Coordinates of C-alpha atoms and ligand atoms in Angstrom, one line a residue:
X1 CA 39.2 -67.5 139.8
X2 CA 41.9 -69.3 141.4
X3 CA 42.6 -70.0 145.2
X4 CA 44.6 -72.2 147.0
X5 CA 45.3 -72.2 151.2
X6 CA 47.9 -70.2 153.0
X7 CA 50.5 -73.2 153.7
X8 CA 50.6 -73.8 157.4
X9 CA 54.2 -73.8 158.7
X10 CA 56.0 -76.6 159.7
X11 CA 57.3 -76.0 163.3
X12 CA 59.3 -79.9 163.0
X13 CA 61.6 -77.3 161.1
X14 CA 63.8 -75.5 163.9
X15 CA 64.2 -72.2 161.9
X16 CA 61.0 -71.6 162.1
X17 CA 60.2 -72.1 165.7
X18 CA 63.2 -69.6 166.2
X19 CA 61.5 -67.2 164.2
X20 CA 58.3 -67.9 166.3
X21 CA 60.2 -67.0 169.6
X22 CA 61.8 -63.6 167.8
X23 CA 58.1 -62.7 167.1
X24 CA 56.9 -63.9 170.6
X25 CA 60.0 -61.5 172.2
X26 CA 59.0 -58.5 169.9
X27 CA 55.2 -58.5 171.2
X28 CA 56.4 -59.3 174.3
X29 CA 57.8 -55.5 174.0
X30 CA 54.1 -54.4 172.7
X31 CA 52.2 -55.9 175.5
X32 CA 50.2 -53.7 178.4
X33 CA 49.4 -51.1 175.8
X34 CA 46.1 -49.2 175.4
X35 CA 43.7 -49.0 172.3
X36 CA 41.2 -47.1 171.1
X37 CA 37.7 -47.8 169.7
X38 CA 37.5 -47.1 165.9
X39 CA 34.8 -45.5 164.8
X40 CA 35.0 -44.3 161.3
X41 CA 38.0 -42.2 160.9
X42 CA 37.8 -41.8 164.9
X43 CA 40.0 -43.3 167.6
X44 CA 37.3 -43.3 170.7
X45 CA 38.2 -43.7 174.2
X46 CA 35.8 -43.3 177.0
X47 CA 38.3 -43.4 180.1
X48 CA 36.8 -47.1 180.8
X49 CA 38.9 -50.5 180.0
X50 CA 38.2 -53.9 179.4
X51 CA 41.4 -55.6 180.1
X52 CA 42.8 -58.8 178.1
X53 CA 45.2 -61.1 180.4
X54 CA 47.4 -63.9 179.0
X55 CA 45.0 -67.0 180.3
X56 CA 48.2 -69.2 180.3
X57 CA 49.9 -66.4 182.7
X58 CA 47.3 -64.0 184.0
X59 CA 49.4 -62.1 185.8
X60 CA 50.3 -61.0 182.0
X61 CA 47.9 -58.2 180.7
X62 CA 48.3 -58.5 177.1
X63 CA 46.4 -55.1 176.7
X64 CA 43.7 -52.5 177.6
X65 CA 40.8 -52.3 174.6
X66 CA 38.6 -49.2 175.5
X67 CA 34.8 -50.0 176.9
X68 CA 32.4 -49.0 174.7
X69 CA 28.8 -48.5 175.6
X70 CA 25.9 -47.8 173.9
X71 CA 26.4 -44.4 172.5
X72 CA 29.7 -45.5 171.0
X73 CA 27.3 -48.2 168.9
X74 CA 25.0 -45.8 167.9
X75 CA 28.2 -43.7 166.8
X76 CA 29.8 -46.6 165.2
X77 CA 26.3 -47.4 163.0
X78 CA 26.1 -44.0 162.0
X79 CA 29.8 -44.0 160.9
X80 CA 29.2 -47.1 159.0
X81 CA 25.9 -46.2 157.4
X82 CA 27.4 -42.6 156.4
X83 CA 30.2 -45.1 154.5
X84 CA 28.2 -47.4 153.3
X85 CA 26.8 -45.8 149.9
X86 CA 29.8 -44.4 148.9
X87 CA 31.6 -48.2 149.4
X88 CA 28.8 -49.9 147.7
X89 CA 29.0 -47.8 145.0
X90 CA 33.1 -48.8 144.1
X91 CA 33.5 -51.7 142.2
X92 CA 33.6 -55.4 143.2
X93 CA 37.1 -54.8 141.5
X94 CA 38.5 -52.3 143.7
X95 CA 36.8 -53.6 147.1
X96 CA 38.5 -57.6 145.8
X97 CA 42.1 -55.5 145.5
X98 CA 41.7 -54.2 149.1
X99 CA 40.7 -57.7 150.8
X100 CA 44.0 -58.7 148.9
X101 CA 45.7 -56.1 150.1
X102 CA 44.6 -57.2 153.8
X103 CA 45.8 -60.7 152.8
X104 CA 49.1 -59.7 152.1
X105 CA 49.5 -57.8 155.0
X106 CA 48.8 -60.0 157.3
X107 CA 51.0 -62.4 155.3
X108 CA 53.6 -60.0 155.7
X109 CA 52.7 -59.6 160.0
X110 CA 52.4 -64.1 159.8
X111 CA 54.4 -64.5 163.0
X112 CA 53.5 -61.4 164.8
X113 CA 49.9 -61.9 164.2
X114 CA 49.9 -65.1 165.8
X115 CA 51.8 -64.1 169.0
X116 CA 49.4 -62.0 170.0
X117 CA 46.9 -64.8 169.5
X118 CA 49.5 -67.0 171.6
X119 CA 49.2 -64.6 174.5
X120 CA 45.7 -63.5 174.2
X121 CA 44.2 -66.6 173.5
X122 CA 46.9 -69.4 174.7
X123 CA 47.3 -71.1 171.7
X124 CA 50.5 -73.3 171.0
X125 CA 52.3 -71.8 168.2
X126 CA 50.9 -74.1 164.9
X127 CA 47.2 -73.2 166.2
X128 CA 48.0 -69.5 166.4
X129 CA 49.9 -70.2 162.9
X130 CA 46.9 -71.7 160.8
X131 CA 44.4 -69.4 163.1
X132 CA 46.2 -66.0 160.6
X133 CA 46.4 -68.7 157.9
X134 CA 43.3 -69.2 157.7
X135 CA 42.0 -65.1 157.9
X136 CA 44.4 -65.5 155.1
X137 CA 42.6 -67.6 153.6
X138 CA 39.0 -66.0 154.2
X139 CA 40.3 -63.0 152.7
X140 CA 41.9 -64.8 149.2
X141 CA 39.5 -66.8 148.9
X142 CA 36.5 -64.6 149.3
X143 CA 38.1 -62.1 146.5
X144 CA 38.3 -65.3 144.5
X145 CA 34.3 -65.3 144.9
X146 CA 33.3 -62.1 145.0
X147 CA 34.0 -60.7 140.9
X148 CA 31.3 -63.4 139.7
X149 CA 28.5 -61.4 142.2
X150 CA 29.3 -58.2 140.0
X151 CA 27.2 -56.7 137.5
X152 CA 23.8 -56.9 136.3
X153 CA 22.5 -60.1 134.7
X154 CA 19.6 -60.5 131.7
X155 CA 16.7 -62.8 132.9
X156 CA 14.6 -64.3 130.0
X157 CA 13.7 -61.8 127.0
X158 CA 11.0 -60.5 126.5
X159 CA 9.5 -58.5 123.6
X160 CA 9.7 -54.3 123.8
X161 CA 11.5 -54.8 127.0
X162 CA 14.5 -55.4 128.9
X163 CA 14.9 -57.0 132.3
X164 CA 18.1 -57.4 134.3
X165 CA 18.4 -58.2 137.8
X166 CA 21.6 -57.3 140.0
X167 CA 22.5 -58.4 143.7
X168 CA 23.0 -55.4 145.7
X169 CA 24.9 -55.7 149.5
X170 CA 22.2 -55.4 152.3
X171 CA 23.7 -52.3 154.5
X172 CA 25.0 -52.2 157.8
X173 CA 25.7 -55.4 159.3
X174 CA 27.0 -56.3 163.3
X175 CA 30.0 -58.6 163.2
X176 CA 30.0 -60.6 166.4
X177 CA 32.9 -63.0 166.8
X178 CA 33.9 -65.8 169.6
X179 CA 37.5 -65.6 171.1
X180 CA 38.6 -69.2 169.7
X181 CA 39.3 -67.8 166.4
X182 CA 40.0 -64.8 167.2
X183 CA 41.5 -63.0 163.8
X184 CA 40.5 -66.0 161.6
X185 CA 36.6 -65.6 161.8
X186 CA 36.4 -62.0 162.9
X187 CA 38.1 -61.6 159.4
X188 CA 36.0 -63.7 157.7
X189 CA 32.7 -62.7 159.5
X190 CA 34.3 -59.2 158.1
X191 CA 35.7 -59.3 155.1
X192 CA 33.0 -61.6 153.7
X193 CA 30.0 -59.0 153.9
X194 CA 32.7 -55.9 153.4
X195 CA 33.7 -57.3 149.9
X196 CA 30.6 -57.3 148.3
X197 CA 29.6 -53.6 149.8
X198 CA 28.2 -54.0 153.0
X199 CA 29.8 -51.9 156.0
X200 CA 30.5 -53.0 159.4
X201 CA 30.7 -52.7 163.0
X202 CA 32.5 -55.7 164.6
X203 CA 32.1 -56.6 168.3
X204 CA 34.5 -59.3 168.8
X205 CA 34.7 -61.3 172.4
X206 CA 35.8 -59.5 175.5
X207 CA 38.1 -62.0 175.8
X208 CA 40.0 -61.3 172.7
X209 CA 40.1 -57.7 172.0
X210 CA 44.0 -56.8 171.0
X211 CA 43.6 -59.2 168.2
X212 CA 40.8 -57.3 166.9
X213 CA 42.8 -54.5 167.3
X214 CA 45.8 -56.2 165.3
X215 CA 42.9 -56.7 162.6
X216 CA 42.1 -53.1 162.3
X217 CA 45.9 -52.2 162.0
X218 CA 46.1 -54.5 159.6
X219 CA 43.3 -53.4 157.7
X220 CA 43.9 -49.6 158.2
X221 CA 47.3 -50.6 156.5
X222 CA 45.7 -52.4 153.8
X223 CA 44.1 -49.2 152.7
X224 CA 40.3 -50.0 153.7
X225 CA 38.7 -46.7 153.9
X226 CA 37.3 -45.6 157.2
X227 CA 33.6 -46.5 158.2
X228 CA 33.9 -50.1 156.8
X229 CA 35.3 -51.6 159.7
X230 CA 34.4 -49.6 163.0
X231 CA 35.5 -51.9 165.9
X232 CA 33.4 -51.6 169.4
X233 CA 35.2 -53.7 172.3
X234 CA 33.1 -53.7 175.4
X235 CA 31.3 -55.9 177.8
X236 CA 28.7 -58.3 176.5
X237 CA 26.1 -56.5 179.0
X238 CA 26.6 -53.1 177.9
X239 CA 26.6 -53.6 173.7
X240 CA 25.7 -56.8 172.8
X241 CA 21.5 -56.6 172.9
X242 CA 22.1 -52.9 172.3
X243 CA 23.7 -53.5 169.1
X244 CA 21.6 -56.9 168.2
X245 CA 18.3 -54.7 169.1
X246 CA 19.0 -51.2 167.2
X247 CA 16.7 -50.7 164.4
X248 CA 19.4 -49.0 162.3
X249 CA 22.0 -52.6 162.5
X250 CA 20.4 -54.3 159.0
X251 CA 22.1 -58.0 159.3
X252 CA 23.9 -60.0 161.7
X253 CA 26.7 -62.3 161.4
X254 CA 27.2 -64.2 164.6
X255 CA 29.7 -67.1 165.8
X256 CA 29.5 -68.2 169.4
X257 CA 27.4 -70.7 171.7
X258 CA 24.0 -72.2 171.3
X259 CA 22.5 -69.9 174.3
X260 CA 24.1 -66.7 172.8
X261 CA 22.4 -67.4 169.2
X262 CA 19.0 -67.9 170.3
X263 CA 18.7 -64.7 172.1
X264 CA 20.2 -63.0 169.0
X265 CA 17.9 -64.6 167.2
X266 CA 14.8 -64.0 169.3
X267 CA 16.0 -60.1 170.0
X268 CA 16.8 -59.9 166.1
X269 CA 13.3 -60.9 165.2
X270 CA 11.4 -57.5 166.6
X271 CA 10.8 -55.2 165.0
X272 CA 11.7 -51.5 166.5
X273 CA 10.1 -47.9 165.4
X274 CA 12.2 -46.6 162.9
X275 CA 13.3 -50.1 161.0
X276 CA 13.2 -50.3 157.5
X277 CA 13.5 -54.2 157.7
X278 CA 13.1 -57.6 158.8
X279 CA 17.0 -58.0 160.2
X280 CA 18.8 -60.9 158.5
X281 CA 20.6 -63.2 161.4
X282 CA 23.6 -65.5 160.2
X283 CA 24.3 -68.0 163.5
X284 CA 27.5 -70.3 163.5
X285 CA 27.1 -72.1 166.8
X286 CA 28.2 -75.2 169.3
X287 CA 28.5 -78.9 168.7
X288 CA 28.8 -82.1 170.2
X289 CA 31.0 -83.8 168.4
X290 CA 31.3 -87.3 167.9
X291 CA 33.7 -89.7 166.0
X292 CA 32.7 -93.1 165.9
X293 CA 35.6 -95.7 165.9
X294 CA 34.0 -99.4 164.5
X295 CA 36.0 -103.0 164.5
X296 CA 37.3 -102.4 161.2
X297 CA 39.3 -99.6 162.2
X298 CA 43.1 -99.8 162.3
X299 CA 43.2 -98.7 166.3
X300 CA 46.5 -97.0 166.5
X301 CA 45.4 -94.4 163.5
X302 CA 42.0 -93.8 165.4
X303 CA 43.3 -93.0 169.2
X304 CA 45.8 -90.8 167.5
X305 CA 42.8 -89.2 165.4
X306 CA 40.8 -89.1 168.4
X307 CA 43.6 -87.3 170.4
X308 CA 44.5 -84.4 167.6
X309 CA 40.3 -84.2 167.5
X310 CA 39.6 -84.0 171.0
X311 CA 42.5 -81.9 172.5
X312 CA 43.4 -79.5 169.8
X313 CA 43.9 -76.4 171.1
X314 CA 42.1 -78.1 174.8
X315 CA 39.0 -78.8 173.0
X316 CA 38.3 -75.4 172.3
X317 CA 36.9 -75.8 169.0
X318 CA 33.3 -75.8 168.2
X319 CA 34.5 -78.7 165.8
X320 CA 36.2 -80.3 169.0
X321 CA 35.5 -84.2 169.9
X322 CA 33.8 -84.2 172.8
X323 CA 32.4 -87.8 172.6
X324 CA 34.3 -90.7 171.3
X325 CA 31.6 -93.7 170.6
X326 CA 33.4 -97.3 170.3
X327 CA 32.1 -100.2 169.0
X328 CA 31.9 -102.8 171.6
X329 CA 34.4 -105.1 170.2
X330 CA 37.2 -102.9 170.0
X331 CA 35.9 -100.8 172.6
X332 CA 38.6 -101.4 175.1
X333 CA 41.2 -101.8 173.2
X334 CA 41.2 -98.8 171.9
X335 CA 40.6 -96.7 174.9
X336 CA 43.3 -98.1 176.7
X337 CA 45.6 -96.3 173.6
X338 CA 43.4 -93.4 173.4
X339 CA 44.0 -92.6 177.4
X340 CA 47.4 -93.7 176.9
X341 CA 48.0 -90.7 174.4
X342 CA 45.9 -88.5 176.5
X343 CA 47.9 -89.0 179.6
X344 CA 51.3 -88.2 177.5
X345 CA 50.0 -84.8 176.2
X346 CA 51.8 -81.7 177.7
X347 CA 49.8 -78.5 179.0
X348 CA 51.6 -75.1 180.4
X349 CA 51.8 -71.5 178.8
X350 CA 51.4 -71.3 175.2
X351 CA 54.5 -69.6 174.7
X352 CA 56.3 -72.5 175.5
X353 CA 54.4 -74.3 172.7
X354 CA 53.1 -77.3 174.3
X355 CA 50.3 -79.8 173.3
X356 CA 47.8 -76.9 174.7
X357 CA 47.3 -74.4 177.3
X358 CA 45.0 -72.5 179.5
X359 CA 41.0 -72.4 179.1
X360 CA 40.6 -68.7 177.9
X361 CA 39.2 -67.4 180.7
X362 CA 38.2 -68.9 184.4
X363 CA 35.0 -68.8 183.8
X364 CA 35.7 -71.6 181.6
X365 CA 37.8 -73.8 183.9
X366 CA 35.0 -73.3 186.5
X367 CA 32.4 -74.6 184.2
X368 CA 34.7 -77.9 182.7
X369 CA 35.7 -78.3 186.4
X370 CA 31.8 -78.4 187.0
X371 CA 31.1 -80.8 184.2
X372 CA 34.4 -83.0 185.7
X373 CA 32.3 -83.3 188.8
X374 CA 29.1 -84.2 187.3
X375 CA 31.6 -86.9 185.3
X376 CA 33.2 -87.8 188.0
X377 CA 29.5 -88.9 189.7
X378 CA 27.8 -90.4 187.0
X379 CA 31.0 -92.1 184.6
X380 CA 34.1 -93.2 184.9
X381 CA 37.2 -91.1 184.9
X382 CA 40.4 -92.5 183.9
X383 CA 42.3 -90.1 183.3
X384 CA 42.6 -85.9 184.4
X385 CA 40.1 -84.7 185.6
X386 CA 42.0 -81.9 187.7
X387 CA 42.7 -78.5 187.4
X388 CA 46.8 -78.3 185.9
X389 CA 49.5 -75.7 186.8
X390 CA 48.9 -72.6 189.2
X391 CA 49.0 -69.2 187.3
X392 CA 46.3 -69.6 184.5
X393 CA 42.9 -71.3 184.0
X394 CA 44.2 -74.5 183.2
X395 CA 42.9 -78.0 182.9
X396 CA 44.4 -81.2 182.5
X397 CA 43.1 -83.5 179.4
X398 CA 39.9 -85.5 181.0
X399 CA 38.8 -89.0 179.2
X400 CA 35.6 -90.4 180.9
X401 CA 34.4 -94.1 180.0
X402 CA 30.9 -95.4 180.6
X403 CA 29.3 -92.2 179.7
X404 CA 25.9 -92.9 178.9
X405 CA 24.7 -91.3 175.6
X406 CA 21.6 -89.2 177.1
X407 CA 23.7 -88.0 180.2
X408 CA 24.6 -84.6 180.4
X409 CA 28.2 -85.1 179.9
X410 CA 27.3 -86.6 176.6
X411 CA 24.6 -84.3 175.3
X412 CA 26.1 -80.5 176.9
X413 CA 28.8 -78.4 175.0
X414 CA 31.4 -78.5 177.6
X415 CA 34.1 -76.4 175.3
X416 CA 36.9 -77.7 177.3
X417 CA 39.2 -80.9 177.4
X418 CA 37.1 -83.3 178.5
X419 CA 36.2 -86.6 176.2
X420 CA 33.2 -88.9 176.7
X421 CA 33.5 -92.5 175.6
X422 CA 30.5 -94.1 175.1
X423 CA 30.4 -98.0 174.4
X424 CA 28.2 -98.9 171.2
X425 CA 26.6 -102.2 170.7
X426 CA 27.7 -102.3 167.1
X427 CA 28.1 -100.2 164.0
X428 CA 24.1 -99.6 163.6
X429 CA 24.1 -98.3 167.3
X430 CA 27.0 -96.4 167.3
X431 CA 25.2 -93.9 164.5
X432 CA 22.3 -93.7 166.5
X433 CA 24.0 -92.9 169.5
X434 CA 26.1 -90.3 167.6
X435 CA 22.6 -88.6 166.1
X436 CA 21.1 -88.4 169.2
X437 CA 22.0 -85.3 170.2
X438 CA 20.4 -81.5 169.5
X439 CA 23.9 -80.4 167.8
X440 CA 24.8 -81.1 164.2
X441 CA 28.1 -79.7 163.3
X442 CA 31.0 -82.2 162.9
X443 CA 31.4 -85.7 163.2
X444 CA 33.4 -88.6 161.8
X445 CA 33.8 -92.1 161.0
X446 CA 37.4 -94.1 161.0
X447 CA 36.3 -97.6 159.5
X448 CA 37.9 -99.4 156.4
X449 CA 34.6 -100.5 155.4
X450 CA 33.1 -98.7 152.3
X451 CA 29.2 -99.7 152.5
X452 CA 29.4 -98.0 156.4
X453 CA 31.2 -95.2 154.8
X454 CA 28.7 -94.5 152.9
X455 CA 26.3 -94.7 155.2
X456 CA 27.6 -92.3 157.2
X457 CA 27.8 -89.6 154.1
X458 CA 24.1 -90.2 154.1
X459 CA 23.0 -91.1 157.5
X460 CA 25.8 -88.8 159.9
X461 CA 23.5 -85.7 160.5
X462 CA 26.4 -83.1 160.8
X463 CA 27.6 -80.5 158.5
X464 CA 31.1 -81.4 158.2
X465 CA 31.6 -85.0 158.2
X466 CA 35.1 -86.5 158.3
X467 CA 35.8 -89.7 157.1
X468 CA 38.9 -91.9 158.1
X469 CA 40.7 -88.9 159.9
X470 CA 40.1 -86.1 162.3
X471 CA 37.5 -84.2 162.4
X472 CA 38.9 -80.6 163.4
X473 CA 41.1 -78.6 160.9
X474 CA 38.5 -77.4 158.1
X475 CA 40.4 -75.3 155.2
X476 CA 38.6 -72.3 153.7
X477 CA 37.6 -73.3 150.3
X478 CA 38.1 -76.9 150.9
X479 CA 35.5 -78.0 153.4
X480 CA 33.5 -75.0 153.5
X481 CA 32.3 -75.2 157.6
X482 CA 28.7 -74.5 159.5
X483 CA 26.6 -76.8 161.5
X484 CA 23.4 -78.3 160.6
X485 CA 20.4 -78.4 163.8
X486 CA 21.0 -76.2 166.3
X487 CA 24.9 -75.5 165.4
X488 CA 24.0 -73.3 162.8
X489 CA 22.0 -71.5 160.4
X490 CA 23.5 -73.3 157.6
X491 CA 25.8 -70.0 156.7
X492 CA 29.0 -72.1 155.4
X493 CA 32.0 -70.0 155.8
X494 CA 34.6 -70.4 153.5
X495 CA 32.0 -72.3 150.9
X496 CA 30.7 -71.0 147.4
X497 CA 27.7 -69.8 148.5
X498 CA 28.8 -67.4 151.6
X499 CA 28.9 -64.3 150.1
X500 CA 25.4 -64.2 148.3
X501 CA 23.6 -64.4 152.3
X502 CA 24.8 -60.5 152.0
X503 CA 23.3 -59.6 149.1
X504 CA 19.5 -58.9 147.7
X505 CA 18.4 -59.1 144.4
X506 CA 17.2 -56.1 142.3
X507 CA 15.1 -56.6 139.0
X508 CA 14.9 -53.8 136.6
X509 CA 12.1 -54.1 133.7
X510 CA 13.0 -51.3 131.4
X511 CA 10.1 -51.1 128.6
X512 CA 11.6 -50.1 125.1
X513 CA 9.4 -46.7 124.1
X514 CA 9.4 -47.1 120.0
Ligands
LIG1 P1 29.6 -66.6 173.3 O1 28.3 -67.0 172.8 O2 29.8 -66.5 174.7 O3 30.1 -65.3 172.6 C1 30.1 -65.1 171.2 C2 30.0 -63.6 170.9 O4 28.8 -63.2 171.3 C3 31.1 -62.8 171.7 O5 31.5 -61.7 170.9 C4 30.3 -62.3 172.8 O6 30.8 -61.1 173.3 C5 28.9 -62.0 172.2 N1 27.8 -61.9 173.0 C6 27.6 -62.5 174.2 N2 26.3 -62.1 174.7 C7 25.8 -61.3 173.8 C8 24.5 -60.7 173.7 N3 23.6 -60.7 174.6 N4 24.3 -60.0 172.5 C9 25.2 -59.9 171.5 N5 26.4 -60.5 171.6 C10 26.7 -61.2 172.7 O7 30.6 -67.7 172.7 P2 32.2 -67.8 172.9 O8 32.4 -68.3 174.3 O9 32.9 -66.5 172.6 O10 32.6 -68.9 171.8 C11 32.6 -70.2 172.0 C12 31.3 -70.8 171.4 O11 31.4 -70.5 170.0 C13 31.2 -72.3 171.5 O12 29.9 -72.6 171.7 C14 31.6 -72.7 170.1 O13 31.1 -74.0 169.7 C15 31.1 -71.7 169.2 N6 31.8 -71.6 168.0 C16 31.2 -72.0 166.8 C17 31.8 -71.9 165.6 C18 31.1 -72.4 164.3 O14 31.6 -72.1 163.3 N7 30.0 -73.1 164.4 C19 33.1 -71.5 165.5 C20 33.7 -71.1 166.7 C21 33.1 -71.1 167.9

């Protein structure tokens, strides 16, 4: 079938950032409201709040999500598991119409979608654009998968009998999404599983709970049935192991940092009285990564590359560049454009659309403020390096030179706007120095010269490689994304093999009798 990407919008066209601002205004109207849990055709509140401030403006609360605790997950798995059989048993047909459905609608909600994530998660408005773009995307594209998964399939005959085989969705499966994306991989994490029969109960990021709620209007309007989605919001203390631990949660699709994945996966592994199964664990997790910039390069294209990699949405993204590795020649020319872009970039609350905004939450700006220090002691700053405007947690874009490639600036997901150049003897070093690390999700290469191209296809241990531009902005379908080492379990979103990690195989041998 089909598929091609949400377009992004072009905010160079003044119509459009017009239209942005009316959206902006009308949520403004919706902000400070309180939600319920959903729990099967439930709302749930249990008279406890997590709140949700604007990080650009905290003074801002964007909402109130109700706390949920333990007994709301064990309602919210028993309200998926009591849906599951019924949705498993429609067909692929009907579940792909729905998941279009969602598409549209949130086609139809573009702009409003993505002003909540500009005051919930203080992105600039063409981030919060291709953020519902691209649950768009997960959502079209995934139905564009999902049909050829149907049906039973013949194995090799066999005399006097007949044997088919069949994939069949696993069950009940936790949905546990970061706040950096915060509609476009809860949907994905969502509607992936969902499509092919499984049911769910999502426990997005503390920090992001309205969008999650925007995602459950939006699929409440799309005609999902109740049960499929059941949304817990609640502290990470009170749900998270409660939910990763219960012997009735069957798989786990998880997107968040290194730390968080391991002790999913360790918790995931028991085994507890009652379990029918060894639980399945799908981790998406950090990077460290690197584009390399050789004497081949034309410089201008690269520092502007490096600048869109690194400071997109303040480094925020797990495909982020957090270390920029320069060959020696051109090392310092290219720096001096590099910080000379950096140092133009503009920072202040996203719904004034500059180049980025606020760290989501202060715990954030305490930590890159920490790493700054560390920087600040064992490189060479030359530009930031300071916390930017009073009122939310921000921090202004940080380039460090002279960062040695084992140092803990260079080898520690920071998640924040702070670079690390690192000076490479030559091309040969430069990929060295870019492998060495314990992350393996994105990295890139801006060289005119084909045979080190190449090499880096081969040689570049990463799962998403970028050659000659930058290396954030993956499109679902396109550049299907996941880590290789410790970023990932090698799950692939938006790729051709996604949906089939949520699905077993049956065989049925059915002997002919005369
Ligand atoms: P995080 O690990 O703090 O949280 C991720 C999710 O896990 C959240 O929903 C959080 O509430 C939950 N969680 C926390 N403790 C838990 C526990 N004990 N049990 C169960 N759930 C728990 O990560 P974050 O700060 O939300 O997101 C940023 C991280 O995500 C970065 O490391 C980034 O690189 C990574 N990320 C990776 C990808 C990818 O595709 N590889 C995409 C986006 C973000």
């Amino acid at each position: 079938m089909s598929f091609s990407n949400e377009a992004l919008t072009d905010f160079a066209i003044p119509a459009n950032v017009e239209a942005y601002r009316t959206a902006l205004d009308e949520v403004a109207g919706k902000l400070g409201a309180d939600y319920p849990l959903t729990i099967g055709s439930r709302q749930v509140e249990t008279g406890a709040w997590i709140e949700s401030h604007n990080p650009g403006r905290t003074s801002q609360l964007v909402g109130r999500s109700t706390k949920g605790g333990p007994a709301e997950i064990d309602l919210a798995l028993t309200a998926a598991w009591d849906t599951f059989r019924e949705w498993a048993d429609r067909s692929m047909d009907e579940r792909v119409g729905l998941a279009r459905r969602l598409a549209d609608v949130m086609r139809h909600r573009r702009f409003e979608l993505a002003a909540w994530t500009t005051y919930e998660a203080g992105k600039n408005y063409a981030e919060a654009d291709a953020d519902v773009a691209e649950a768009i995307d997960f959502c079209e594209y995934y139905a564009a998968q999902a049909p050829a998964l149907a049906g039973e399939h013949e194995t090799y005959p066999r005399p006097g009998e007949s044997n088919t085989s069949m994939l069949v969705p696993l069950g009940v499966g936790a949905v546990i999404s970061p706040w950096n994306f915060p509609l476009a991989i809860l949907t994905g994490m969502a509607i992936g599983p969902a499509i092919v029969g499984n049911t769910l109960v999502l426990k997005p990021s503390p920090d992001t709970p309205i969008v999650a709620q925007q995602f459950m209007k939006c699929a409440r309007e799309a005609g999902f049935p109740p049960g499929v989605f059941n949304l817990v919001t609640g502290a990470d203390a009170d749900i998270g192991d409660h939910l990763v631990d219960h012997p009735r949660t069957r798989f786990i699709n998880f997107t968040g940092s290194l730390s968080t994945g391991i002790r999913i996966n360790e918790r995931a592994a028991a085994v507890h009285p009652g379990q029918l199964w060894i639980k399945k664990v799908g981790l998406e997790m950090g990077g460290k990564d690197a584009l390399i910039v050789d004497e081949t390069a034309d410089l201008d294209y690269a520092a502007r590359a490096a600048v869109a990699s690194g400071y997109g949405f303040g480094g925020q993204k797990c495909s982020a560049m957090s270390r920029l590795i320069a060959v020696d020649s051109i090392h310092d020319a290219l720096v001096e454009q590099f910080v000379a872009l950096t140092s133009e970039l503009e920072i202040g609350p996203a719904t004034q659309n500059p180049d980025f905004s606020a760290l989501i939450n202060k715990r954030a700006q305490e930590k890159t403020l920490g790493y700054i220090d560390i920087g600040k002691d064992s490189a060479k700053l030359l530009t930031g390096g300071s916390p930017g405007p009073d009122g939310g947690h921000y921090v202004t874009p940080t380039v460090f030179a002279d960062v040695a490639p084992d140092s803990q600036l260079a080898q520690e997901e920071i998640f924040g706007p702070v670079v690390s150049v690192i000076r490479a003897t030559d091309f040969d070093d430069a990929l060295a120095i870019a492998n060495d690390t314990m992350f393996g999700l994105t990295g890139g290469l801006i060289s005119n010269d084909r045979t080190r191209l190449d090499r880096a296809k081969q040689e570049f241990e990463v799962g998403n490689l970028y050659l000659n531009r930058k290396i954030t902005g993956a499109f679902v379908g396109l550049q299907p994304f996941g880590g290789l080492r410790l970023s990932g379990t090698t799950v692939k979103a938006g790729g051709p093999y996604y949906l089939r990690q949520y699905l077993a195989e049956k065989t049925v041998a059915e002997r002919r009798l005369t």
